[in-house]
Tab-separated table of N, CA and C in Angstrom:
chain	number	residue	atom	x	y	z
A	1	MET	N	0.839	-1.167	0.000
A	1	MET	CA	0.000	0.000	0.000
A	1	MET	C	0.891	1.238	0.000
A	2	ALA	N	0.637	2.144	-0.873
A	2	ALA	CA	1.503	3.317	-1.035
A	2	ALA	C	1.145	4.388	-0.029
A	3	GLN	N	2.153	5.048	0.489
A	3	GLN	CA	1.957	6.110	1.472
A	3	GLN	C	1.625	7.444	0.811
A	4	ASP	N	1.924	7.614	-0.491
A	4	ASP	CA	1.749	8.897	-1.148
A	4	ASP	C	0.320	9.157	-1.587
A	5	THR	N	-0.516	8.136	-1.709
A	5	THR	CA	-1.880	8.348	-2.196
A	5	THR	C	-2.779	8.801	-1.055
A	6	PRO	N	-3.548	9.871	-1.273
A	6	PRO	CA	-4.448	10.327	-0.214
A	6	PRO	C	-5.665	9.414	-0.127
A	7	LYS	N	-6.153	9.262	1.063
A	7	LYS	CA	-7.344	8.441	1.269
A	7	LYS	C	-8.584	9.282	0.988
A	8	ASP	N	-9.662	8.634	0.560
A	8	ASP	CA	-10.910	9.358	0.315
A	8	ASP	C	-11.514	9.857	1.624
A	9	ASN	N	-11.473	9.019	2.638
A	9	ASN	CA	-12.041	9.387	3.934
A	9	ASN	C	-10.918	9.326	4.957
A	10	ALA	N	-10.268	10.455	5.177
A	10	ALA	CA	-9.121	10.481	6.068
A	10	ALA	C	-9.549	10.628	7.523
A	11	GLY	N	-10.808	10.938	7.783
A	11	GLY	CA	-11.256	11.126	9.161
A	11	GLY	C	-11.014	12.546	9.614
A	12	PHE	N	-10.821	12.731	10.868
A	12	PHE	CA	-10.614	14.056	11.437
A	12	PHE	C	-9.180	14.505	11.217
A	13	THR	N	-9.018	15.668	10.607
A	13	THR	CA	-7.684	16.234	10.412
A	13	THR	C	-7.696	17.675	10.894
A	14	LEU	N	-6.594	18.102	11.474
A	14	LEU	CA	-6.455	19.470	11.935
A	14	LEU	C	-6.046	20.359	10.772
A	15	PRO	N	-6.545	21.592	10.737
A	15	PRO	CA	-6.118	22.485	9.664
A	15	PRO	C	-4.671	22.919	9.874
A	16	ALA	N	-4.050	23.336	8.796
A	16	ALA	CA	-2.664	23.792	8.869
A	16	ALA	C	-2.616	25.085	9.672
A	17	PRO	N	-1.564	25.272	10.471
A	17	PRO	CA	-1.472	26.510	11.253
A	17	PRO	C	-1.339	27.717	10.343
A	18	VAL	N	-1.921	28.839	10.782
A	18	VAL	CA	-1.905	30.056	9.978
A	18	VAL	C	-0.509	30.652	9.930
A	19	ALA	N	0.130	30.771	11.075
A	19	ALA	CA	1.480	31.330	11.121
A	19	ALA	C	2.383	30.350	11.860
A	20	ALA	N	3.634	30.282	11.417
A	20	ALA	CA	4.591	29.401	12.074
A	20	ALA	C	4.957	29.993	13.428
A	21	PRO	N	5.210	29.160	14.443
A	21	PRO	CA	5.632	29.686	15.734
A	21	PRO	C	6.934	30.467	15.614
A	22	ALA	N	7.136	31.443	16.501
A	22	ALA	CA	8.321	32.292	16.436
A	22	ALA	C	9.598	31.501	16.703
A	23	SER	N	9.522	30.408	17.435
A	23	SER	CA	10.708	29.639	17.766
A	23	SER	C	11.153	28.716	16.635
A	24	ALA	N	10.294	28.509	15.636
A	24	ALA	CA	10.647	27.610	14.537
A	24	ALA	C	11.484	28.362	13.515
A	25	PRO	N	12.610	27.771	13.037
A	25	PRO	CA	13.427	28.434	12.013
A	25	PRO	C	12.710	28.377	10.671
A	26	PRO	N	12.902	29.355	9.808
A	26	PRO	CA	12.257	29.332	8.494
A	26	PRO	C	12.810	28.183	7.651
A	27	ALA	N	11.971	27.578	6.842
A	27	ALA	CA	12.363	26.433	6.019
A	27	ALA	C	13.118	26.918	4.793
A	28	ALA	N	14.053	26.109	4.323
A	28	ALA	CA	14.918	26.507	3.210
A	28	ALA	C	14.221	26.318	1.868
A	29	ASP	N	13.568	25.181	1.674
A	29	ASP	CA	12.940	24.948	0.387
A	29	ASP	C	11.458	24.600	0.565
A	30	ALA	N	10.736	24.471	-0.523
A	30	ALA	CA	9.294	24.260	-0.489
A	30	ALA	C	8.941	22.884	0.078
A	31	SER	N	9.744	21.869	-0.250
A	31	SER	CA	9.440	20.536	0.272
A	31	SER	C	9.655	20.484	1.781
A	32	ALA	N	10.654	21.152	2.271
A	32	ALA	CA	10.893	21.200	3.710
A	32	ALA	C	9.802	22.014	4.392
A	33	ALA	N	9.309	23.048	3.711
A	33	ALA	CA	8.238	23.869	4.294
A	33	ALA	C	6.952	23.063	4.390
A	34	GLY	N	6.665	22.259	3.396
A	34	GLY	CA	5.458	21.423	3.443
A	34	GLY	C	5.564	20.382	4.539
A	35	ALA	N	6.746	19.796	4.702
A	35	ALA	CA	6.941	18.800	5.751
A	35	ALA	C	6.904	19.448	7.122
A	36	ALA	N	7.427	20.662	7.240
A	36	ALA	CA	7.445	21.345	8.531
A	36	ALA	C	6.042	21.767	8.943
A	37	SER	N	5.219	22.162	7.948
A	37	SER	CA	3.872	22.611	8.313
A	37	SER	C	3.003	21.453	8.774
A	38	THR	N	3.252	20.271	8.294
A	38	THR	CA	2.462	19.131	8.749
A	38	THR	C	2.999	18.560	10.051
A	39	ALA	N	4.300	18.806	10.337
A	39	ALA	CA	4.893	18.219	11.527
A	39	ALA	C	4.744	19.107	12.756
A	40	THR	N	4.612	20.423	12.566
A	40	THR	CA	4.516	21.304	13.729
A	40	THR	C	3.100	21.261	14.301
A	41	THR	N	3.029	21.466	15.575
A	41	THR	CA	1.727	21.494	16.243
A	41	THR	C	1.606	22.776	17.044
A	42	GLU	N	0.386	23.234	17.187
A	42	GLU	CA	0.149	24.410	18.007
A	42	GLU	C	0.055	23.985	19.459
A	43	PRO	N	0.574	24.796	20.349
A	43	PRO	CA	0.411	24.452	21.767
A	43	PRO	C	-1.050	24.584	22.176
A	44	ALA	N	-1.449	23.766	23.101
A	44	ALA	CA	-2.821	23.808	23.582
A	44	ALA	C	-3.049	25.120	24.326
A	45	PRO	N	-4.244	25.689	24.197
A	45	PRO	CA	-4.501	26.934	24.918
A	45	PRO	C	-4.407	26.708	26.421
A	46	ALA	N	-3.900	27.698	27.110
A	46	ALA	CA	-3.720	27.595	28.560
A	46	ALA	C	-5.084	27.579	29.252
A	47	PHE	N	-5.177	26.807	30.303
A	47	PHE	CA	-6.411	26.706	31.070
A	47	PHE	C	-6.506	27.918	31.975
A	48	ASP	N	-7.526	28.709	31.786
A	48	ASP	CA	-7.699	29.914	32.579
A	48	ASP	C	-8.765	29.641	33.630
A	49	ALA	N	-8.361	29.526	34.883
A	49	ALA	CA	-9.300	29.210	35.960
A	49	ALA	C	-10.266	30.350	36.212
A	50	ALA	N	-9.857	31.578	35.988
A	50	ALA	CA	-10.750	32.713	36.228
A	50	ALA	C	-11.896	32.731	35.228
A	51	ALA	N	-11.649	32.280	34.005
A	51	ALA	CA	-12.706	32.282	33.001
A	51	ALA	C	-13.755	31.221	33.295
A	52	THR	N	-13.388	30.114	33.911
A	52	THR	CA	-14.359	29.063	34.169
A	52	THR	C	-15.184	29.330	35.418
A	53	THR	N	-14.673	30.138	36.337
A	53	THR	CA	-15.439	30.415	37.543
A	53	THR	C	-16.259	31.688	37.430
A	54	ASP	N	-16.105	32.437	36.356
A	54	ASP	CA	-16.878	33.647	36.167
A	54	ASP	C	-18.277	33.279	35.696
A	55	THR	N	-19.260	33.533	36.520
A	55	THR	CA	-20.638	33.206	36.178
A	55	THR	C	-21.257	34.394	35.465
A	56	SER	N	-21.808	34.143	34.317
A	56	SER	CA	-22.409	35.244	33.585
A	56	SER	C	-23.698	35.674	34.270
A	57	SER	N	-24.032	36.932	34.093
A	57	SER	CA	-25.226	37.471	34.751
A	57	SER	C	-26.498	36.849	34.182
A	58	ARG	N	-26.468	36.452	32.920
A	58	ARG	CA	-27.653	35.841	32.312
A	58	ARG	C	-27.949	34.487	32.960
A	59	ASP	N	-26.923	33.667	33.149
A	59	ASP	CA	-27.117	32.367	33.788
A	59	ASP	C	-27.588	32.519	35.222
A	60	THR	N	-27.038	33.491	35.921
A	60	THR	CA	-27.442	33.733	37.301
A	60	THR	C	-28.886	34.201	37.375
A	61	LEU	N	-29.284	35.054	36.454
A	61	LEU	CA	-30.661	35.539	36.431
A	61	LEU	C	-31.643	34.402	36.140
A	62	ILE	N	-31.322	33.570	35.180
A	62	ILE	CA	-32.185	32.426	34.855
A	62	ILE	C	-32.268	31.473	36.039
A	63	GLY	N	-31.129	31.202	36.681
A	63	GLY	CA	-31.131	30.337	37.860
A	63	GLY	C	-31.950	30.917	38.992
A	64	GLY	N	-31.880	32.233	39.196
A	64	GLY	CA	-32.678	32.880	40.236
A	64	GLY	C	-34.169	32.800	39.965
A	65	VAL	N	-34.566	32.983	38.714
A	65	VAL	CA	-35.985	32.883	38.361
A	65	VAL	C	-36.483	31.455	38.550
A	66	VAL	N	-35.684	30.490	38.132
A	66	VAL	CA	-36.073	29.084	38.322
A	66	VAL	C	-36.190	28.759	39.805
A	67	LEU	N	-35.264	29.254	40.602
A	67	LEU	CA	-35.294	29.013	42.041
A	67	LEU	C	-36.516	29.663	42.683
A	68	LEU	N	-36.866	30.867	42.254
A	68	LEU	CA	-38.054	31.536	42.784
A	68	LEU	C	-39.327	30.766	42.439
A	69	LEU	N	-39.420	30.272	41.212
A	69	LEU	CA	-40.589	29.475	40.825
A	69	LEU	C	-40.672	28.173	41.622
A	70	LEU	N	-39.527	27.563	41.869
A	70	LEU	CA	-39.517	26.343	42.676
A	70	LEU	C	-39.926	26.634	44.119
A	71	PHE	N	-39.502	27.763	44.662
A	71	PHE	CA	-39.889	28.117	46.033
A	71	PHE	C	-41.399	28.313	46.144
A	72	VAL	N	-42.016	28.903	45.131
A	72	VAL	CA	-43.477	29.066	45.143
A	72	VAL	C	-44.150	27.692	45.104
A	73	ALA	N	-43.656	26.805	44.260
A	73	ALA	CA	-44.219	25.451	44.192
A	73	ALA	C	-44.011	24.706	45.508
A	74	PHE	N	-42.850	24.888	46.141
A	74	PHE	CA	-42.577	24.223	47.416
A	74	PHE	C	-43.471	24.765	48.530
A	75	PHE	N	-43.837	26.038	48.451
A	75	PHE	CA	-44.737	26.604	49.449
A	75	PHE	C	-46.110	25.933	49.375
A	76	PHE	N	-46.600	25.713	48.153
A	76	PHE	CA	-47.870	25.011	48.004
A	76	PHE	C	-47.749	23.556	48.453
A	77	ALA	N	-46.619	22.931	48.192
A	77	ALA	CA	-46.412	21.558	48.654
A	77	ALA	C	-46.353	21.498	50.173
A	78	LYS	N	-45.762	22.505	50.801
A	78	LYS	CA	-45.707	22.581	52.266
A	78	LYS	C	-47.108	22.654	52.854
A	79	ASN	N	-47.953	23.496	52.258
A	79	ASN	CA	-49.328	23.620	52.748
A	79	ASN	C	-50.109	22.327	52.543
A	80	ALA	N	-49.920	21.678	51.426
A	80	ALA	CA	-50.627	20.419	51.164
A	80	ALA	C	-50.159	19.334	52.135
A	81	TYR	N	-48.864	19.287	52.422
A	81	TYR	CA	-48.337	18.298	53.362
A	81	TYR	C	-48.875	18.546	54.781
A	82	ALA	N	-48.888	19.817	55.188
A	82	ALA	CA	-49.393	20.147	56.523
A	82	ALA	C	-50.881	19.836	56.633
A	83	ASN	N	-51.644	20.142	55.608
A	83	ASN	CA	-53.076	19.825	55.636
A	83	ASN	C	-53.319	18.325	55.636
A	84	GLY	N	-52.468	17.582	54.944
A	84	GLY	CA	-52.585	16.119	54.970
A	84	GLY	C	-52.280	15.551	56.345
A	85	LEU	N	-51.334	16.146	57.052
A	85	LEU	CA	-51.037	15.693	58.413
A	85	LEU	C	-52.174	16.025	59.371
A	86	VAL	N	-52.792	17.193	59.202
A	86	VAL	CA	-53.926	17.559	60.060
A	86	VAL	C	-55.082	16.596	59.820
A	87	ALA	N	-55.255	16.166	58.580
A	87	ALA	CA	-56.314	15.197	58.281
A	87	ALA	C	-56.030	13.850	58.930
A	88	LYS	N	-54.767	13.556	59.218
A	88	LYS	CA	-54.401	12.304	59.895
A	88	LYS	C	-54.353	12.487	61.410
A	89	ARG	N	-54.946	13.536	61.916
A	89	ARG	CA	-55.077	13.806	63.356
A	89	ARG	C	-53.762	14.220	64.023
A	90	VAL	N	-52.865	14.844	63.279
A	90	VAL	CA	-51.669	15.441	63.880
A	90	VAL	C	-52.058	16.856	64.290
A	91	PRO	N	-51.645	17.306	65.462
A	91	PRO	CA	-51.990	18.673	65.879
A	91	PRO	C	-51.515	19.704	64.856
A	92	PRO	N	-52.312	20.763	64.630
A	92	PRO	CA	-51.984	21.734	63.579
A	92	PRO	C	-50.619	22.421	63.758
A	93	ASN	N	-50.214	22.712	64.998
A	93	ASN	CA	-48.914	23.375	65.167
A	93	ASN	C	-47.755	22.442	64.798
A	94	LYS	N	-47.877	21.167	65.112
A	94	LYS	CA	-46.839	20.207	64.717
A	94	LYS	C	-46.862	19.968	63.206
A	95	ALA	N	-48.048	19.925	62.617
A	95	ALA	CA	-48.156	19.729	61.169
A	95	ALA	C	-47.573	20.924	60.426
A	96	ASN	N	-47.819	22.133	60.940
A	96	ASN	CA	-47.270	23.325	60.303
A	96	ASN	C	-45.746	23.351	60.412
A	97	ALA	N	-45.213	22.993	61.577
A	97	ALA	CA	-43.760	22.945	61.746
A	97	ALA	C	-43.138	21.906	60.820
A	98	SER	N	-43.778	20.771	60.702
A	98	SER	CA	-43.272	19.726	59.811
A	98	SER	C	-43.311	20.193	58.352
A	99	GLY	N	-44.346	20.929	57.992
A	99	GLY	CA	-44.435	21.478	56.636
A	99	GLY	C	-43.318	22.468	56.339
A	100	TRP	N	-42.984	23.300	57.321
A	100	TRP	CA	-41.890	24.250	57.120
A	100	TRP	C	-40.551	23.537	57.006
A	101	TRP	N	-40.362	22.478	57.780
A	101	TRP	CA	-39.115	21.715	57.651
A	101	TRP	C	-39.034	21.055	56.275
A	102	LEU	N	-40.175	20.608	55.755
A	102	LEU	CA	-40.193	20.053	54.398
A	102	LEU	C	-39.826	21.131	53.378
A	103	PHE	N	-40.361	22.332	53.572
A	103	PHE	CA	-40.032	23.442	52.679
A	103	PHE	C	-38.535	23.731	52.703
A	104	ILE	N	-37.937	23.751	53.888
A	104	ILE	CA	-36.506	24.026	54.003
A	104	ILE	C	-35.691	22.925	53.324
A	105	PHE	N	-36.104	21.680	53.496
A	105	PHE	CA	-35.402	20.575	52.836
A	105	PHE	C	-35.461	20.729	51.323
A	106	LEU	N	-36.656	20.952	50.790
A	106	LEU	CA	-36.798	21.086	49.341
A	106	LEU	C	-36.067	22.316	48.813
A	107	ALA	N	-36.084	23.398	49.574
A	107	ALA	CA	-35.402	24.617	49.145
A	107	ALA	C	-33.887	24.418	49.114
A	108	SER	N	-33.334	23.737	50.099
A	108	SER	CA	-31.885	23.507	50.089
A	108	SER	C	-31.486	22.563	48.967
A	109	LEU	N	-32.315	21.560	48.702
A	109	LEU	CA	-32.034	20.642	47.598
A	109	LEU	C	-32.080	21.383	46.257
A	110	ALA	N	-33.106	22.202	46.061
A	110	ALA	CA	-33.234	22.949	44.809
A	110	ALA	C	-32.125	23.976	44.656
A	111	THR	N	-31.730	24.607	45.752
A	111	THR	CA	-30.651	25.583	45.681
A	111	THR	C	-29.351	24.924	45.247
A	112	GLY	N	-29.061	23.756	45.777
A	112	GLY	CA	-27.854	23.039	45.366
A	112	GLY	C	-27.881	22.653	43.903
A	113	VAL	N	-29.031	22.210	43.421
A	113	VAL	CA	-29.136	21.801	42.022
A	113	VAL	C	-29.003	23.015	41.092
A	114	VAL	N	-29.658	24.117	41.444
A	114	VAL	CA	-29.584	25.308	40.597
A	114	VAL	C	-28.171	25.887	40.606
A	115	LEU	N	-27.521	25.920	41.751
A	115	LEU	CA	-26.147	26.414	41.794
A	115	LEU	C	-25.214	25.531	40.962
A	116	ALA	N	-25.425	24.230	41.007
A	116	ALA	CA	-24.607	23.322	40.198
A	116	ALA	C	-24.873	23.526	38.708
A	117	ALA	N	-26.108	23.849	38.362
A	117	ALA	CA	-26.431	24.078	36.954
A	117	ALA	C	-25.891	25.416	36.465
A	118	VAL	N	-25.870	26.422	37.331
A	118	VAL	CA	-25.375	27.740	36.934
A	118	VAL	C	-23.870	27.697	36.679
A	119	ASN	N	-23.116	27.138	37.617
A	119	ASN	CA	-21.668	27.053	37.444
A	119	ASN	C	-21.146	25.908	38.307
A	120	ALA	N	-21.067	24.752	37.714
A	120	ALA	CA	-20.670	23.549	38.459
A	120	ALA	C	-19.243	23.650	38.983
A	121	HIS	N	-18.362	24.270	38.224
A	121	HIS	CA	-16.950	24.345	38.634
A	121	HIS	C	-16.795	25.133	39.932
A	122	LYS	N	-17.577	26.174	40.084
A	122	LYS	CA	-17.442	27.026	41.264
A	122	LYS	C	-18.304	26.535	42.419
A	123	PHE	N	-19.556	26.137	42.154
A	123	PHE	CA	-20.505	25.892	43.228
A	123	PHE	C	-20.584	24.447	43.698
A	124	LEU	N	-19.926	23.521	43.037
A	124	LEU	CA	-19.921	22.143	43.528
A	124	LEU	C	-18.804	21.909	44.539
A	125	ALA	N	-18.156	22.960	44.944
A	125	ALA	CA	-17.103	22.858	45.949
A	125	ALA	C	-17.720	22.530	47.303
A	126	PRO	N	-16.997	21.830	48.151
A	126	PRO	CA	-17.526	21.490	49.474
A	126	PRO	C	-17.895	22.715	50.317
A	127	LEU	N	-17.275	23.848	50.046
A	127	LEU	CA	-17.590	25.069	50.785
A	127	LEU	C	-19.036	25.502	50.547
A	128	PHE	N	-19.565	25.266	49.348
A	128	PHE	CA	-20.942	25.616	49.048
A	128	PHE	C	-21.893	24.453	49.329
A	129	MET	N	-21.526	23.269	48.882
A	129	MET	CA	-22.442	22.126	48.975
A	129	MET	C	-22.507	21.520	50.375
A	130	GLY	N	-21.445	21.619	51.146
A	130	GLY	CA	-21.443	21.040	52.492
A	130	GLY	C	-22.548	21.593	53.380
A	131	PRO	N	-22.622	22.912	53.545
A	131	PRO	CA	-23.701	23.450	54.375
A	131	PRO	C	-25.102	23.181	53.810
A	132	LEU	N	-25.242	23.207	52.480
A	132	LEU	CA	-26.559	22.928	51.892
A	132	LEU	C	-26.995	21.495	52.173
A	133	VAL	N	-26.073	20.552	52.049
A	133	VAL	CA	-26.407	19.150	52.321
A	133	VAL	C	-26.707	18.952	53.800
A	134	LEU	N	-25.933	19.590	54.657
A	134	LEU	CA	-26.160	19.475	56.096
A	134	LEU	C	-27.521	20.041	56.498
A	135	VAL	N	-27.852	21.211	55.999
A	135	VAL	CA	-29.166	21.813	56.297
A	135	VAL	C	-30.276	20.935	55.739
A	136	GLY	N	-30.086	20.400	54.545
A	136	GLY	CA	-31.101	19.533	53.949
A	136	GLY	C	-31.333	18.269	54.746
A	137	LEU	N	-30.267	17.632	55.206
A	137	LEU	CA	-30.421	16.400	55.985
A	137	LEU	C	-31.077	16.658	57.342
A	138	VAL	N	-30.683	17.752	57.995
A	138	VAL	CA	-31.301	18.093	59.284
A	138	VAL	C	-32.779	18.415	59.089
A	139	ALA	N	-33.112	19.158	58.026
A	139	ALA	CA	-34.512	19.494	57.762
A	139	ALA	C	-35.330	18.252	57.427
A	140	LEU	N	-34.745	17.309	56.691
A	140	LEU	CA	-35.464	16.070	56.379
A	140	LEU	C	-35.725	15.262	57.639
A	141	LEU	N	-34.735	15.192	58.505
A	141	LEU	CA	-34.912	14.481	59.772
A	141	LEU	C	-35.993	15.141	60.629
A	142	LEU	N	-35.956	16.460	60.698
A	142	LEU	CA	-36.945	17.179	61.504
A	142	LEU	C	-38.332	17.176	60.881
A	143	THR	N	-38.401	16.991	59.558
A	143	THR	CA	-39.714	16.885	58.899
A	143	THR	C	-40.486	15.697	59.455
A	144	PHE	N	-39.815	14.577	59.599
A	144	PHE	CA	-40.512	13.380	60.039
A	144	PHE	C	-40.607	13.263	61.566
A	145	THR	N	-39.639	13.819	62.278
A	145	THR	CA	-39.728	13.730	63.732
A	145	THR	C	-40.726	14.725	64.314
A	146	SER	N	-40.906	15.878	63.660
A	146	SER	CA	-41.855	16.869	64.185
A	146	SER	C	-43.296	16.546	63.821
A	147	SER	N	-43.512	15.608	62.936
A	147	SER	CA	-44.888	15.278	62.547
A	147	SER	C	-45.460	14.125	63.367
A	148	ARG	N	-44.751	13.688	64.401
A	148	ARG	CA	-45.281	12.634	65.266
A	148	ARG	C	-46.323	13.216	66.200
A	149	ARG	N	-47.269	12.374	66.579
A	149	ARG	CA	-48.352	12.830	67.439
A	149	ARG	C	-47.869	13.089	68.811
């Protein structure tokens, strides 16, 4: 099989660099220039940590609106849960407290999910997620313990 014949379907190929790097010496002849252009590679772009942690205002605004809509839905779920407990003969003050703990649990869970969706690189850090998970677990525990008769 000859190496000089081009294949019909070569697959993924990188385009030739526009300008030669400054450290590369100029080629003497055309054949050397063609070989040098296929052999040289561009350095990979540097990873900029500041660019990945910068949250755009549009994403933050959308996340805030989604979080506000979820909080309204959770408020209605809290009332439905408390009314369901009162129907099961749980005292109204305990049912209301249990409903609020359910609201706090759902709100902390939704806040963690929305923050992760807005900027996972920045907000999935233990500094942000640790307190949210802790508050959520305590609220879930108190949801069921405060609804006892």
